[in-house]
Amino acid sequence: MATAKAELNELFAIPPVTELSSDVLGELQSILRLHSISPEELSYKWESYTMKMGSEQTKLDLDTARAFKKDLQEMLERESRGKAHVLSVDKRGAFATPRTTGKGDDVFGMLDGIVPNTPVPQRANSSTKRKSAFETPAVPKFNKANGMSSPSDARTNGTTSVAFSERQNAGQVVETLNDHLPVCDPPIAPPAESRMKLTANTDLKKFSYKPMAMHLSEASEVLDDRIDEFQSLVQAHHNLEDSAFGNAANQATSEIIAVGRIASESMEGKLNASSLMLETSRRTGAGLRIPLKVESMSYEFFPGQIVAVRGINASGLYFSVNEVLEMPLLPPAASLPSTLEVLNERLGLEESSESAAHAVNVLVSSGPYTADDNLAFEPFNALCEKAAELYADVLIMVGPILDLEHALVASGDFDLPDDASIEPDKATLNDLFRILVGKPLRNLVLQVPNITILLVPSVRDAVNKHVSWPQEQFDKKVLGLPKQAKVVTNPVTISLNEIVVGISAQDVLDDLRREEVKVGRPKESSILARLPRHLIQQRHFFPLFPPADRTSLLKTGTEEGVATGMPLDVSYMKLGEWLNVRPDMLITPSSLSPFAKVVESVLVVNPGPLSKRKGPGTYAQLSIHPRKVTEEERESERAGGTMVGHHLFERARADIIRI
């Protein structure tokens, strides 16, 4: 109990306070006993609870601890009722009561209403049944007088969201990275020409494949090739001989190095230390799986992770791991000094001028872009106004933009905006996007003609027919986007001047948080720094396989209430790989707390959703100062053409701001 108390204080006490009050601690210990969970798992549940209730308003005290306890109990009861309902349906299906061919009554219908818990069948003629089977499900109506508003739905859990016009702390800076650097000051007038050169480092045409048409043989080859490629990388990085590698599934008395994919022993339930398995490729281990024994290790694992382990399989029953070898990282992005000087001239930077006056202003946002109970897109309009006010150089918009999990979009029960170009009988979601999103963007480019707007789709975007990840770009022409708007794929790697930026709309950080298992004491205590490191080490935008179960995700406003999750097209997973360098900046939108951190020399940014379930959200503003070239670097290039690193993490200020 003393250990649990110490862990609770470490996980829940907010510095400078180091210990929780006795009453709060008692409530948390009660939850641990009641649900038989660890303090760490309780901290994850608390994080999910605060995200649901609004992290800014939810502070841990006696009242919130009791409300948290009640919420967990209600969730447990709902799950129990759901399982009981499924079980009863399965039993009725397996041992169905025979039916007569006459009136449709039970053969044993005389027992209906007499035997306890016997369901009474509904008497109805066949035409009524056919009619009900094909009727459109009833959708709750909303108040037409209030624009496109709607009563609280499944996503808001009965709570009323805060009106955007009444939001508190608008413009407040939540977190800052590199606060010693100045914020980019807006110029007096918009620049005469674009200061940013946008280059796509990803072959966008490869994403125009036919989704969800994979063959098992192709998917298997993709998964196998990834293991074999990492074995070659590990061998070259650690200077190993071919004889050092072996098949972990073969019984042997000598120590070997095995490279494979982490998998779970069970198809159901969360991965844990006792269910860890290593899946080999067909070339290195005939595709066999072998349990891993990692009791003496301190490491973090997740399903789909490619690892190189040193150990021995003496019994033939399991592979005992002595060491997990370090995975080689991709080299950092670099450019020639002469290239950097040309780009600095584009920014107007001269040898004697201050770099602060020529910093690049980048705004980063992620969806949803409107509140749960309306389609007014007020947060998005406020973001466009902010971009116009700052004369932003770049606006990066990551989906979902028109969210198919939004209750009104899912039901189709909303008023169309007043626009002469829309015919109500022929209107589509593309028309809705063109008016609600395209129009504000067109107004923005009128005020800032040389702004660069980047739109990255999500599998939750209702206007993108490509339903699986990796995902092709939006149809720019159909959506009525201005020429300054660039549509790219999901994921994508681009260059903004010299800066290499990797972007993926999928919430991989939250999925990793759910699936990660820690063995021993983690080397990195901060989960927000540890999760992006997995992406960097695995050289992939989505290294998790298989993806997290949809039913474990937060409920949505759709009729079924099940989240979209991650429809992964395994045959095209290679499109999610990083090519030849580490990006200078990695944009990974997530439902986790917004942050900006430096991980392995990569600036990792989670701007947070622009609109949260109970109110307005956040966005990120980046003030990127020019990379000045020294005389030594110029001389070095003249001598041999040496490239220099971009060091973005040292010259970029990142602010997470409330909209």
XYZ file of C-alpha atoms in Angstrom:
659
model
C 0.000 0.000 0.000
C 2.915 2.305 0.760
C 4.251 1.712 -2.738
C 0.840 2.472 -4.274
C 0.626 5.659 -2.207
C 4.038 6.803 -3.438
C 3.125 6.046 -7.058
C -0.156 7.952 -6.738
C 1.666 10.989 -5.345
C 4.227 10.790 -8.153
C 1.593 10.465 -10.892
C -1.124 12.831 -9.627
C 0.576 15.487 -7.488
C 1.218 18.663 -9.489
C 4.483 20.476 -8.571
C 5.308 22.298 -6.389
C 2.904 20.090 -4.368
C 4.503 16.669 -3.842
C 1.766 14.895 -1.875
C -1.981 14.611 -2.339
C -4.366 15.385 0.489
C -5.427 12.396 2.565
C -9.074 12.488 1.413
C -8.161 12.612 -2.297
C -5.568 9.889 -1.787
C -8.170 7.758 -0.036
C -10.574 8.094 -2.987
C -7.864 7.111 -5.468
C -6.823 4.112 -3.365
C -10.469 3.103 -3.186
C -10.672 3.153 -6.990
C -7.538 0.977 -7.219
C -9.063 -1.640 -4.909
C -12.494 -1.484 -6.522
C -11.310 -1.954 -10.101
C -8.087 -3.940 -9.411
C -5.923 -1.659 -11.541
C -2.437 -0.191 -11.173
C -1.777 3.488 -10.340
C -0.335 4.001 -13.829
C -3.478 2.650 -15.495
C -5.517 4.893 -13.211
C -3.498 7.886 -14.403
C -4.376 7.006 -18.011
C -8.067 6.806 -17.112
C -7.810 10.178 -15.333
C -6.189 11.702 -18.416
C -9.046 10.402 -20.587
C -11.565 11.725 -18.054
C -10.023 15.212 -18.028
C -9.991 15.294 -21.832
C -13.681 14.395 -21.803
C -14.594 16.956 -19.159
C -12.169 19.663 -20.296
C -8.653 19.577 -18.877
C -8.563 23.295 -18.091
C -11.594 23.110 -15.791
C -10.892 19.702 -14.178
C -8.525 19.918 -11.205
C -7.981 16.989 -8.864
C -9.735 17.632 -5.556
C -12.173 15.673 -3.414
C -15.229 16.558 -5.523
C -13.611 15.743 -8.867
C -12.104 12.531 -7.428
C -15.565 11.375 -6.383
C -17.030 12.372 -9.764
C -14.181 10.486 -11.457
C -14.919 7.416 -9.333
C -18.616 7.606 -10.194
C -17.816 7.956 -13.901
C -15.611 4.842 -13.839
C -18.314 2.884 -12.040
C -20.951 3.953 -14.572
C -18.641 3.016 -17.427
C -18.090 -0.421 -15.880
C -21.837 -0.925 -15.502
C -22.448 0.079 -19.132
C -19.831 -2.389 -20.328
C -21.344 -5.136 -18.175
C -24.822 -4.448 -19.545
C -23.466 -4.469 -23.093
C -21.718 -7.796 -22.594
C -24.806 -9.265 -20.966
C -26.926 -8.085 -23.896
C -24.550 -9.623 -26.455
C -24.456 -12.860 -24.474
C -28.246 -13.050 -24.293
C -28.523 -12.371 -28.033
C -25.967 -15.086 -28.778
C -27.811 -17.545 -26.582
C -31.141 -16.767 -28.207
C -29.539 -17.165 -31.628
C -27.887 -20.463 -30.735
C -30.929 -22.020 -29.082
C -33.711 -20.282 -30.953
C -37.247 -21.296 -30.094
C -38.902 -23.142 -33.018
C -41.540 -21.242 -34.949
C -44.733 -22.501 -36.472
C -45.588 -21.830 -40.090
C -48.979 -20.418 -39.186
C -49.365 -17.224 -37.211
C -45.724 -16.951 -36.286
C -46.309 -17.776 -32.588
C -43.824 -19.705 -30.459
C -44.402 -23.407 -30.183
C -44.046 -22.792 -26.463
C -45.777 -19.414 -26.588
C -47.997 -20.479 -23.700
C -45.041 -19.829 -21.382
C -44.641 -16.187 -22.428
C -45.171 -13.936 -19.447
C -45.319 -16.911 -17.027
C -41.716 -18.057 -16.903
C -39.487 -15.322 -15.394
C -37.230 -13.401 -17.784
C -38.942 -14.884 -20.834
C -39.163 -12.189 -23.524
C -42.646 -11.622 -24.880
C -42.581 -11.613 -28.689
C -44.056 -8.674 -30.548
C -47.058 -9.676 -32.656
C -46.954 -8.015 -36.034
C -47.874 -8.939 -39.560
C -45.191 -9.489 -42.151
C -45.869 -6.274 -44.057
C -45.282 -4.196 -40.937
C -41.995 -6.023 -40.371
C -40.869 -5.410 -43.936
C -41.784 -1.740 -43.651
C -39.842 -1.237 -40.405
C -36.841 -3.056 -41.811
C -36.395 -0.542 -44.612
C -37.417 2.663 -42.878
C -34.878 5.441 -42.397
C -33.801 5.533 -38.732
C -35.422 8.328 -36.795
C -33.059 11.237 -36.182
C -33.625 13.671 -33.333
C -34.558 17.092 -34.665
C -32.980 20.331 -33.570
C -34.127 23.871 -33.160
C -34.278 25.376 -36.641
C -34.431 28.877 -35.222
C -30.945 28.497 -33.846
C -29.089 28.139 -37.131
C -27.320 24.804 -37.362
C -27.495 24.005 -33.666
C -28.390 20.689 -32.125
C -29.144 19.378 -28.650
C -26.434 17.521 -26.820
C -25.646 14.163 -28.395
C -23.643 11.037 -27.688
C -20.356 12.877 -27.997
C -21.148 15.511 -25.376
C -22.468 12.966 -22.843
C -25.372 15.223 -21.968
C -23.203 18.245 -21.153
C -23.729 21.565 -22.870
C -20.737 22.938 -24.706
C -19.468 26.452 -24.102
C -20.642 28.998 -26.693
C -17.673 30.111 -28.769
C -18.465 33.805 -28.316
C -18.386 33.298 -24.531
C -15.080 31.439 -24.445
C -12.563 32.274 -21.747
C -8.847 32.987 -22.104
C -8.874 33.406 -25.890
C -5.319 33.938 -27.137
C -3.752 32.593 -23.934
C -0.427 30.816 -24.447
C -0.673 27.329 -22.932
C 2.901 26.177 -23.552
C 6.048 27.622 -25.101
C 9.175 25.989 -26.445
C 12.323 28.135 -26.793
C 10.788 31.115 -25.024
C 14.152 32.912 -25.232
C 13.459 33.476 -28.935
C 11.221 36.416 -29.920
C 7.760 35.942 -31.415
C 7.502 36.810 -35.077
C 6.101 40.330 -35.401
C 3.546 40.817 -38.187
C 4.758 43.086 -40.995
C 3.094 46.415 -41.735
C 1.702 45.042 -44.991
C 1.478 41.573 -46.526
C 4.647 40.521 -48.380
C 4.750 41.310 -52.087
C 5.657 37.699 -52.923
C 5.572 34.381 -51.107
C 8.505 33.920 -48.756
C 8.067 30.144 -48.714
C 9.109 27.625 -51.341
C 6.941 24.515 -50.950
C 8.291 21.188 -52.215
C 6.660 17.771 -51.796
C 9.225 15.109 -50.861
C 6.547 12.423 -51.170
C 5.429 10.979 -54.506
C 1.776 12.035 -54.292
C 0.734 9.954 -57.321
C 1.468 6.701 -55.484
C -1.379 7.438 -53.071
C -4.025 7.239 -55.824
C -4.476 3.499 -55.366
C -7.710 1.558 -55.053
C -8.354 1.419 -51.300
C -9.233 -1.704 -49.334
C -8.486 -4.046 -52.246
C -5.431 -5.739 -50.757
C -4.365 -9.349 -51.286
C -3.143 -11.310 -48.287
C 0.037 -12.294 -50.142
C 0.882 -8.638 -50.831
C 0.228 -7.609 -47.221
C 2.386 -10.471 -45.969
C 5.268 -9.484 -48.233
C 5.118 -5.862 -47.040
C 5.272 -6.949 -43.404
C 8.114 -9.394 -44.105
C 10.156 -6.881 -46.100
C 10.045 -4.406 -43.217
C 11.648 -6.961 -40.866
C 14.342 -7.871 -43.392
C 15.158 -4.209 -44.073
C 15.615 -3.502 -40.374
C 17.889 -6.537 -40.028
C 20.167 -5.070 -42.698
C 20.132 -1.698 -40.933
C 20.977 -3.251 -37.549
C 23.755 -5.331 -39.063
C 25.390 -2.325 -40.716
C 24.941 -0.058 -37.669
C 26.456 -2.519 -35.165
C 29.060 -4.020 -37.573
C 27.738 -7.551 -37.140
C 28.546 -10.684 -39.130
C 25.857 -12.755 -40.828
C 26.578 -15.560 -38.373
C 25.474 -13.357 -35.439
C 21.826 -13.568 -36.543
C 19.567 -16.562 -36.143
C 16.037 -17.863 -35.830
C 14.616 -17.133 -32.382
C 12.141 -20.014 -32.727
C 14.904 -22.638 -33.072
C 16.161 -24.356 -29.923
C 19.894 -23.695 -29.447
C 22.444 -23.276 -26.679
C 24.347 -20.426 -28.298
C 23.426 -16.737 -28.073
C 22.031 -15.147 -31.237
C 20.505 -11.865 -32.433
C 16.948 -12.091 -33.726
C 15.087 -9.359 -35.589
C 11.318 -9.454 -35.711
C 8.001 -7.779 -35.016
C 6.417 -7.525 -31.569
C 3.070 -9.317 -31.475
C 0.613 -10.380 -28.785
C -0.008 -13.972 -27.784
C -3.750 -13.283 -27.690
C -5.940 -11.661 -30.321
C -7.951 -9.974 -27.582
C -6.903 -7.790 -24.684
C -4.007 -5.399 -24.206
C -0.421 -6.433 -24.773
C 1.468 -7.146 -21.548
C 4.884 -8.430 -20.502
C 3.677 -12.033 -20.239
C 2.037 -12.057 -23.690
C 4.971 -10.650 -25.687
C 5.863 -12.613 -28.805
C 8.435 -12.107 -31.548
C 7.161 -12.625 -35.090
C 9.895 -13.504 -37.579
C 9.922 -13.027 -41.342
C 9.658 -15.956 -43.697
C 13.283 -15.513 -44.748
C 14.809 -15.361 -41.273
C 12.454 -17.590 -39.281
C 9.811 -19.131 -41.554
C 7.302 -16.607 -40.189
C 7.161 -18.376 -36.805
C 6.277 -16.686 -33.524
C 8.081 -17.344 -30.249
C 7.265 -16.007 -26.748
C 9.738 -13.471 -25.344
C 10.988 -13.541 -21.765
C 12.024 -9.988 -20.851
C 11.899 -10.010 -17.059
C 15.364 -8.499 -16.614
C 14.835 -5.734 -19.193
C 13.847 -2.071 -19.018
C 12.189 -1.254 -22.312
C 8.929 -0.189 -23.964
C 7.158 -2.412 -26.472
C 4.066 -2.073 -28.653
C 2.430 -4.309 -31.299
C 4.083 -3.909 -34.699
C 7.380 -2.615 -33.313
C 10.458 -3.954 -35.127
C 13.119 -4.941 -32.579
C 16.533 -6.591 -32.586
C 17.018 -8.735 -29.472
C 20.069 -10.634 -28.265
C 19.373 -13.799 -26.277
C 19.035 -17.552 -26.216
C 16.325 -20.174 -26.739
C 17.675 -23.067 -24.678
C 14.357 -24.823 -24.004
C 12.696 -24.296 -27.365
C 9.678 -22.854 -25.539
C 10.659 -19.179 -25.332
C 13.412 -16.743 -26.278
C 15.127 -15.255 -23.221
C 16.210 -11.688 -24.005
C 19.464 -10.368 -22.569
C 19.643 -7.136 -24.557
C 17.535 -5.038 -26.918
C 19.850 -3.557 -29.518
C 19.646 0.125 -30.345
C 17.898 0.907 -33.593
C 19.850 3.210 -35.932
C 18.259 6.606 -36.540
C 17.976 8.308 -39.887
C 20.477 11.137 -40.423
C 19.229 14.683 -39.743
C 18.169 16.875 -42.645
C 20.963 19.032 -44.083
C 21.602 21.481 -46.946
C 24.508 23.170 -48.636
C 25.446 26.572 -47.146
C 24.953 28.201 -50.554
C 21.384 26.847 -50.683
C 20.639 28.271 -47.241
C 21.974 31.690 -48.285
C 19.698 31.766 -51.336
C 16.701 30.939 -49.127
C 17.724 33.615 -46.609
C 17.764 36.171 -49.427
C 14.190 35.089 -50.188
C 13.335 36.075 -46.602
C 15.063 39.441 -47.063
C 17.868 38.569 -44.628
C 21.121 40.460 -45.151
C 24.472 39.925 -43.486
C 24.043 42.763 -40.985
C 20.290 42.539 -40.408
C 18.584 40.978 -37.403
C 17.126 37.523 -38.063
C 14.130 38.232 -35.782
C 12.727 40.703 -38.286
C 12.742 38.020 -40.970
C 11.356 35.073 -39.025
C 8.787 32.902 -40.768
C 5.319 32.774 -39.193
C 3.658 29.331 -39.406
C 0.254 28.436 -37.948
C -0.561 24.758 -37.393
C -4.057 23.471 -36.618
C -5.899 20.146 -36.546
C -9.545 19.125 -36.597
C -12.294 19.112 -35.624
C -12.793 22.729 -36.715
C -16.300 23.291 -35.357
C -18.157 22.592 -32.133
C -20.053 19.332 -31.612
C -23.482 20.969 -31.580
C -23.284 23.146 -34.724
C -21.696 23.548 -38.134
C -20.925 27.250 -37.795
C -17.138 26.631 -37.941
C -16.551 29.523 -35.536
C -13.108 28.316 -34.357
C -12.010 27.927 -37.987
C -13.193 31.431 -38.892
C -11.322 32.795 -35.861
C -8.176 30.990 -37.042
C -8.490 32.546 -40.507
C -8.889 35.971 -38.903
C -5.750 35.354 -36.839
C -3.786 34.290 -39.926
C -4.891 37.485 -41.717
C -4.023 39.634 -38.698
C -0.504 38.171 -38.464
C 0.051 38.063 -42.240
C 1.045 34.440 -41.706
C 3.437 32.885 -44.199
C 2.012 29.366 -43.851
C -1.257 27.939 -42.546
C -1.219 24.156 -42.083
C -4.659 22.589 -41.664
C -4.733 18.908 -40.680
C -8.045 17.026 -40.880
C -10.679 16.077 -40.081
C -12.071 19.307 -41.529
C -15.638 18.226 -42.282
C -15.765 15.432 -39.720
C -17.925 12.405 -40.542
C -18.033 11.623 -36.794
C -19.819 14.925 -36.183
C -23.385 14.167 -35.083
C -24.997 16.553 -37.568
C -22.891 15.400 -40.516
C -23.492 11.743 -39.630
C -27.271 12.220 -39.414
C -27.591 14.721 -42.273
C -29.982 16.694 -40.054
C -28.810 20.284 -40.479
C -29.746 23.462 -42.319
C -27.806 24.404 -45.412
C -26.093 27.795 -45.324
C -27.760 30.603 -47.247
C -26.061 30.560 -50.618
C -27.576 31.093 -54.029
C -25.260 28.555 -55.641
C -26.621 25.644 -53.559
C -29.766 23.872 -54.681
C -31.209 22.111 -51.601
C -32.383 19.106 -53.615
C -28.990 18.612 -55.242
C -26.650 19.725 -52.459
C -23.735 17.475 -51.482
C -21.154 17.498 -48.726
C -18.722 18.973 -51.258
C -21.043 21.983 -51.558
C -21.146 22.276 -47.763
C -17.334 22.189 -47.596
C -17.048 24.736 -50.408
C -19.206 27.246 -48.498
C -18.206 26.612 -44.869
C -14.471 26.053 -45.434
C -13.618 27.221 -48.941
C -15.236 30.630 -48.570
C -13.263 31.693 -45.436
C -10.049 30.518 -47.129
C -10.851 32.555 -50.227
C -11.439 35.599 -48.002
C -8.115 34.927 -46.267
C -6.114 34.933 -49.494
C -7.731 38.219 -50.490
C -6.153 39.748 -47.359
C -2.868 37.819 -47.566
C -2.381 37.020 -51.268
C 0.973 35.245 -50.849
C 0.096 32.986 -47.942
C 0.705 29.248 -48.381
C -2.186 27.075 -47.150
C -1.630 23.356 -46.717
C -4.584 20.952 -46.335
C -3.905 17.428 -45.064
C -6.886 15.012 -45.121
C -7.951 12.553 -42.453
C -9.736 9.207 -42.745
C -12.534 10.980 -40.858
C -13.016 13.598 -43.595
C -16.472 13.238 -45.123
C -15.417 14.795 -48.453
C -12.512 12.447 -49.173
C -13.587 9.223 -50.890
C -10.269 7.574 -50.071
C -11.305 5.892 -46.835
C -8.097 4.127 -45.793
C -4.619 5.135 -44.637
C -2.336 5.991 -46.461
C -4.751 8.439 -48.047
C -4.740 10.536 -51.203
C -5.303 14.289 -51.197
C -8.529 16.295 -51.429
C -10.034 17.138 -54.810
C -9.087 20.805 -54.914
C -11.284 21.761 -57.868
C -14.489 20.199 -56.486
C -14.025 21.853 -53.086
C -13.555 25.343 -54.528
C -10.193 26.004 -52.874
C -8.059 29.012 -53.885
C -4.815 28.541 -55.799
C -2.793 29.394 -52.683
C -4.213 26.242 -51.034
C -2.105 23.131 -51.617
C -3.695 19.717 -51.103
C -1.363 16.907 -50.026
C -1.631 13.289 -48.951
C -1.934 11.734 -45.502
C 0.851 11.221 -44.496
C 3.202 13.562 -46.313
C 6.767 14.857 -46.112
C 7.295 18.357 -47.496
C 9.954 21.057 -47.502
C 9.130 24.629 -46.481
C 12.214 26.362 -47.825
C 14.957 24.195 -46.300
C 12.820 22.836 -43.447
C 11.737 19.186 -43.837
C 8.280 18.665 -42.297
C 6.537 15.324 -41.744
C 2.745 15.359 -41.204
C 0.217 12.620 -40.492
C -3.412 13.221 -39.530
C -3.843 9.912 -37.709
C -3.774 10.116 -33.909
C -0.923 7.640 -33.591
C 0.235 8.991 -30.218
C -3.022 8.122 -28.474
C -3.064 4.702 -30.151
C 0.498 4.043 -28.962
C -0.414 5.199 -25.461
C -3.201 2.626 -25.348
C -1.095 -0.245 -26.681
C 2.350 0.419 -25.198
C 3.628 -1.929 -22.486
C 6.525 -0.900 -20.259
C 8.909 -3.517 -18.918
C 10.905 -2.311 -15.930
C 11.409 1.402 -15.425
C 11.142 3.415 -18.663
C 14.211 5.384 -19.698
C 12.013 8.360 -20.586
C 9.486 9.217 -17.853
C 7.568 11.775 -19.944
C 5.011 9.950 -22.064
C 4.700 12.936 -24.424
C 8.408 12.605 -25.243
C 8.471 8.807 -25.233
C 5.677 8.239 -27.760
C 7.145 10.402 -30.589
C 10.486 8.638 -30.065
C 8.808 5.384 -31.189
C 7.966 7.010 -34.531
C 11.513 8.321 -34.940
C 13.115 4.974 -34.083
C 10.743 3.012 -36.314
C 11.070 5.504 -39.218
C 7.343 5.364 -39.853
C 4.292 7.600 -39.383
C 2.215 4.659 -38.085
C 4.398 1.767 -36.837
C 1.573 0.216 -34.775
C 0.239 -3.109 -36.110
C -2.500 -4.106 -35.818
C -4.187 -0.740 -35.146
C -6.071 -0.133 -31.904
C -9.536 -1.677 -31.669
C -12.229 0.827 -32.709
C -14.456 -0.163 -29.780
C -11.779 0.936 -27.294
C -11.780 4.517 -28.641
C -13.979 7.356 -27.397
C -17.615 7.272 -28.480
C -18.717 9.520 -31.334
C -21.840 11.360 -32.405
C -22.740 8.771 -35.060
C -25.730 6.477 -34.688
C -23.557 3.496 -33.754
C -21.305 5.619 -31.561
C -18.207 3.684 -32.733
C -15.122 5.679 -33.708
C -13.690 5.470 -37.223
C -10.394 4.203 -35.884
C -7.561 3.385 -38.266
C -8.625 1.670 -41.529
C -5.100 0.598 -42.473
C -4.278 -0.590 -46.001
C -1.411 -2.941 -45.125
C -0.319 -3.456 -48.749
C 0.557 0.248 -48.953
C 2.117 0.702 -45.508
C 5.427 1.500 -47.186
C 3.958 4.868 -48.198
C 4.050 5.752 -44.504
C 7.794 5.181 -44.180
C 10.314 7.998 -43.780
C 12.576 8.040 -46.792
C 16.170 9.116 -46.190
C 16.355 11.763 -43.433
C 14.763 12.613 -40.126
C 12.340 15.505 -40.557
C 13.206 18.798 -38.909
C 9.621 19.042 -37.685
C 7.061 16.312 -37.058
C 3.386 17.346 -36.825
C 1.353 14.651 -35.062
C -2.123 15.897 -34.066
C -3.531 14.021 -31.088
C -6.263 14.077 -28.474
C -3.491 14.062 -25.861
C -2.497 17.341 -24.268
C -1.090 19.744 -26.892
C 2.678 20.151 -26.725
C 5.845 21.146 -28.550
C 8.953 19.124 -27.674
C 12.376 18.316 -29.050
C 12.880 14.556 -29.419
C 16.060 13.210 -31.029
C 16.715 16.663 -32.595
C 13.207 16.664 -34.124
C 10.732 19.414 -33.241
C 7.535 17.466 -32.481
C 4.306 19.502 -32.459
C 0.829 18.440 -31.370
C -1.324 21.558 -31.875
C -4.355 19.920 -30.243
C -7.852 20.020 -31.783
C -9.056 23.477 -32.766
C -12.458 22.617 -31.298
C -12.850 20.295 -28.316
C -15.952 18.529 -27.091
C -16.870 21.105 -24.478
C -15.465 24.221 -26.038
C -12.725 25.889 -28.089
C -9.347 24.211 -28.458
C -5.817 25.226 -29.376
C -3.461 25.770 -32.299
C 0.306 26.172 -32.661
C 2.169 29.278 -33.781
C 5.762 28.760 -34.919
C 8.219 31.638 -35.236
C 11.049 30.139 -37.313
C 14.186 32.271 -37.442
C 16.559 32.011 -40.435
C 19.475 29.592 -40.397
C 22.500 31.904 -40.609
C 25.560 30.564 -42.415
C 28.966 31.100 -40.823
C 32.168 31.924 -42.681
C 33.645 28.567 -41.635
C 30.720 26.764 -43.249
C 31.198 28.732 -46.468
C 34.892 27.832 -46.532
C 34.068 24.202 -45.837
C 31.699 24.113 -48.817
C 34.306 25.660 -51.093
C 36.787 23.033 -49.999
C 34.628 19.943 -50.367
C 30.943 20.671 -50.555
C 30.053 19.744 -46.972
C 26.374 19.997 -46.040
C 25.274 21.598 -42.761
C 22.394 20.702 -40.459
C 19.273 22.841 -40.238
C 19.055 22.821 -36.410
C 15.416 23.859 -36.487
C 14.903 22.884 -32.843
C 17.345 25.652 -31.834
C 15.907 28.492 -33.932
C 12.147 27.898 -33.805
C 9.874 29.222 -31.093
C 6.657 27.205 -30.697
C 3.630 28.548 -28.824
C 0.502 26.503 -28.104
C -2.331 29.069 -28.037
C -6.024 28.907 -27.183
C -8.162 29.934 -30.127
